[in-house]
Amino acid sequence: MKARTPSESLTIMTEIVLPNDTNNLKNLFGGQLLSWMDRCAAISAHRHCRRIVVTATVNHVSFKHPVPQGSIVTLEAKVSRAFSSSMEVCVDVFIEDNTGQGHRIQANEAIYTFVAVDQLGGPIQVPPIRPETELEQKRYDGALRRKQLALILSGKMKPEEASELKALFFPENADKTS
Ligand SMILES: CC(C)(COP(=O)(O)OP(=O)(O)OC[C@H]1O[C@@H](n2cnc3c(N)ncnc32)[C@H](O)[C@@H]1OP(=O)(O)O)[C@@H](O)C(=O)NCCC(=O)NCCS
């Protein structure tokens, strides 16, 4: 299969935070943001493989700043690495205030894993990915470590099998085995 670049999977979604989307502090409700991020990341994964995709895991979510009611929220998702049937997708979330100043800050980030499936829900092969920018390469390089960590946490891999995580779990053996 021909490799694709992360920019081919770029997905941008823009939303405005309405009263219905907020918590008791009039900031965006975290569950609403998770839903928007999942949707944006799923479209990105689909653009990479052009198949049906399902969320396998949420590897990481970081709510750095509250997002006040009225904010304009822009989500940008790109596939950072493709494995056999799974793809890691990074989502960056930016907010603009509604004061007319046009200030834009990064409020959140998240990393999701999607799996491409056939009509019966069975995993199928996805195209490889070729990172182009420095940030894309950095995210690509860290993706196997995050995949192994997710598999360990879900009980699908033993820590001693995680080649990328040996330094974390078995520091005494890290430089002795590959
Ligand atoms: C995701 C799913 C397709 C995986 O199926 P499976 O039978 O476990 O298939 P496999 O063990 O062959 O795994 C398939 C791929 O998913 C990856 N994967 C499975 N579970 C994972 C997890 N918890 N974290 C990271 N990757 C995971 C595997 O590493 C494998 O990746 P690879 O082919 O790129 O190496 C299946 O568990 C599923 O359908 N889950 C429900 C998905 C869903 O409904 N999501 C919406 C939630 S509301």
XYZ file of C-alpha atoms and ligand atoms in Angstrom:
226
model
C 0.000 0.000 0.000
C 1.225 3.485 -0.863
C 2.306 5.614 2.107
C 0.313 8.741 2.907
C 1.443 11.851 4.759
C -0.081 13.180 7.999
C -1.290 16.306 6.173
C -3.492 14.108 3.953
C -5.464 13.206 7.086
C -5.671 16.773 8.451
C -9.160 17.431 9.799
C -10.233 20.815 11.149
C -13.505 21.330 13.026
C -14.742 24.616 14.473
C -17.396 24.894 17.193
C -18.777 27.635 19.443
C -19.379 26.943 23.152
C -23.103 27.444 23.800
C -24.763 27.397 27.271
C -25.863 23.777 26.741
C -22.204 22.720 26.378
C -21.043 24.115 29.742
C -20.599 22.988 33.355
C -21.610 24.853 36.540
C -18.674 27.265 36.123
C -19.870 28.232 32.617
C -16.854 26.534 31.086
C -16.974 23.858 28.380
C -18.026 20.475 29.840
C -15.141 18.002 29.434
C -17.403 15.255 28.074
C -18.546 17.555 25.269
C -14.959 18.264 24.276
C -14.136 14.517 24.361
C -17.024 13.910 21.979
C -15.852 16.632 19.553
C -12.270 15.326 19.698
C -13.352 11.721 19.102
C -15.389 12.805 16.070
C -12.577 14.938 14.619
C -9.978 12.197 15.203
C -12.250 9.530 13.652
C -12.628 11.598 10.459
C -8.847 12.039 10.356
C -8.259 8.269 10.741
C -10.851 7.623 8.019
C -9.080 10.080 5.683
C -5.835 8.154 6.173
C -7.185 4.664 5.475
C -10.532 5.417 3.729
C -12.191 2.557 5.619
C -14.595 2.264 8.559
C -12.730 3.089 11.783
C -13.556 2.483 15.455
C -12.034 4.033 18.563
C -9.797 1.448 20.248
C -8.497 3.645 23.064
C -7.940 7.193 24.259
C -4.207 7.182 24.961
C -3.968 10.603 26.514
C -6.083 13.698 27.227
C -4.843 16.877 28.799
C -7.243 19.681 29.757
C -4.748 22.539 30.084
C -7.093 25.559 30.192
C -10.790 26.035 30.927
C -12.793 27.009 27.838
C -15.338 29.730 28.687
C -18.855 29.914 27.261
C -18.824 31.822 23.957
C -15.326 30.660 22.987
C -14.691 29.580 19.427
C -13.012 26.185 19.551
C -10.917 24.815 16.694
C -9.863 21.166 16.688
C -7.061 19.977 14.412
C -6.457 16.240 14.043
C -3.821 14.341 12.079
C -2.743 10.710 11.966
C 0.699 10.571 13.604
C 1.487 6.899 12.939
C -0.046 3.916 11.231
C 0.720 0.362 12.390
C -0.932 -2.768 10.876
C -4.613 -2.044 11.407
C -4.357 0.698 14.037
C -3.597 4.399 13.702
C -2.602 6.938 16.321
C -4.276 10.340 15.888
C -3.153 13.544 17.639
C -5.748 16.257 18.269
C -4.755 19.829 19.128
C -7.482 22.122 20.450
C -7.246 25.909 20.186
C -9.576 28.595 21.518
C -10.232 32.144 20.374
C -11.843 34.510 22.845
C -15.014 36.343 21.821
C -13.783 39.812 22.807
C -12.811 40.761 19.287
C -9.077 40.567 20.027
C -8.698 37.287 18.139
C -6.341 35.802 20.739
C -5.737 32.090 20.056
C -4.260 29.705 22.609
C -3.867 25.941 22.741
C -6.332 24.770 25.394
C -6.142 20.991 25.101
C -4.526 18.063 23.394
C -5.426 14.425 23.053
C -4.157 11.235 21.483
C -6.553 8.576 20.223
C -6.078 5.139 18.642
C -8.420 3.960 15.891
C -8.609 0.594 14.183
C -9.730 0.133 10.574
C -12.339 -2.610 10.305
C -14.244 -4.474 7.595
C -18.035 -4.761 7.418
C -17.954 -7.511 10.072
C -15.849 -5.436 12.482
C -12.623 -7.371 11.879
C -9.338 -5.370 11.798
C -7.859 -4.715 8.328
C -4.527 -3.374 7.057
C -4.017 0.409 6.747
C -1.513 2.307 4.540
C 1.833 3.266 6.108
C 2.559 6.902 6.948
C 5.465 9.145 6.005
C 6.010 12.059 8.426
C 7.212 15.296 6.799
C 7.691 17.958 9.476
C 9.802 17.919 12.651
C 6.688 17.734 14.868
C 5.196 14.920 12.752
C 8.470 12.970 13.086
C 8.537 13.532 16.877
C 4.971 12.278 17.247
C 5.689 9.319 14.940
C 8.742 8.365 17.026
C 6.773 8.363 20.312
C 3.769 6.457 18.969
C 5.083 2.909 19.441
C 5.878 3.671 23.088
C 2.313 4.968 23.613
C 0.826 1.951 21.779
C 2.745 -0.475 23.995
C 1.709 1.417 27.131
C -1.969 1.287 26.070
C -1.708 -2.442 25.353
C -0.133 -3.086 28.768
C -2.826 -1.035 30.551
C -5.568 -2.952 28.728
C -3.973 -6.285 29.635
C -3.135 -7.149 25.996
C 0.654 -7.038 26.399
C 3.042 -8.039 29.162
C 5.440 -5.279 30.305
C 8.434 -7.532 29.567
C 7.309 -7.782 25.902
C 7.252 -4.012 25.437
C 10.501 -3.292 23.607
C 10.026 0.486 23.770
C 9.162 0.530 27.464
C 11.902 -1.644 28.882
C 13.804 1.396 30.124
C 10.728 2.438 32.123
C 9.744 -0.939 33.575
C 13.086 -2.753 33.721
C 15.779 -0.031 33.980
C 18.384 -2.567 35.147
C 18.013 -4.556 31.876
C 17.339 -1.700 29.485
C 20.790 -1.574 27.918
C 21.374 -5.359 27.971
C 18.510 -6.528 25.765
C 17.009 -5.171 22.595
C -10.739 -2.145 18.487
C -11.056 -3.577 18.060
C -11.482 -3.570 16.576
C -9.785 -4.406 18.213
O -10.113 -5.708 17.910
P -9.228 -6.943 18.430
O -9.973 -8.177 18.187
O -8.676 -6.627 19.784
O -8.112 -6.944 17.346
P -6.560 -7.087 17.514
O -6.137 -7.665 18.829
O -6.117 -7.780 16.260
O -6.076 -5.567 17.476
C -6.215 -4.815 16.314
C -5.338 -3.606 16.459
O -5.826 -2.796 17.509
C -4.801 -2.523 18.439
N -5.428 -2.404 19.751
C -6.356 -3.228 20.273
N -6.675 -2.800 21.512
C -5.908 -1.710 21.748
C -5.752 -0.840 22.867
N -6.467 -0.993 23.981
N -4.865 0.161 22.766
C -4.129 0.343 21.640
N -4.235 -0.451 20.553
C -5.109 -1.459 20.623
C -3.873 -3.726 18.331
O -2.584 -3.421 18.812
C -3.894 -3.963 16.839
O -3.061 -2.987 16.223
P -2.174 -3.328 14.914
O -2.998 -4.233 14.016
O -1.931 -2.007 14.267
O -0.914 -3.952 15.425
C -12.193 -4.226 18.923
O -11.737 -4.352 20.255
C -13.452 -3.421 18.912
O -14.235 -3.482 17.980
N -13.689 -2.638 19.993
C -14.849 -1.782 20.081
C -14.593 -0.483 19.337
C -15.728 0.493 19.526
O -16.870 0.129 19.486
N -15.368 1.767 19.736
C -16.308 2.781 20.022
C -16.445 2.860 21.494
S -17.949 3.606 21.951
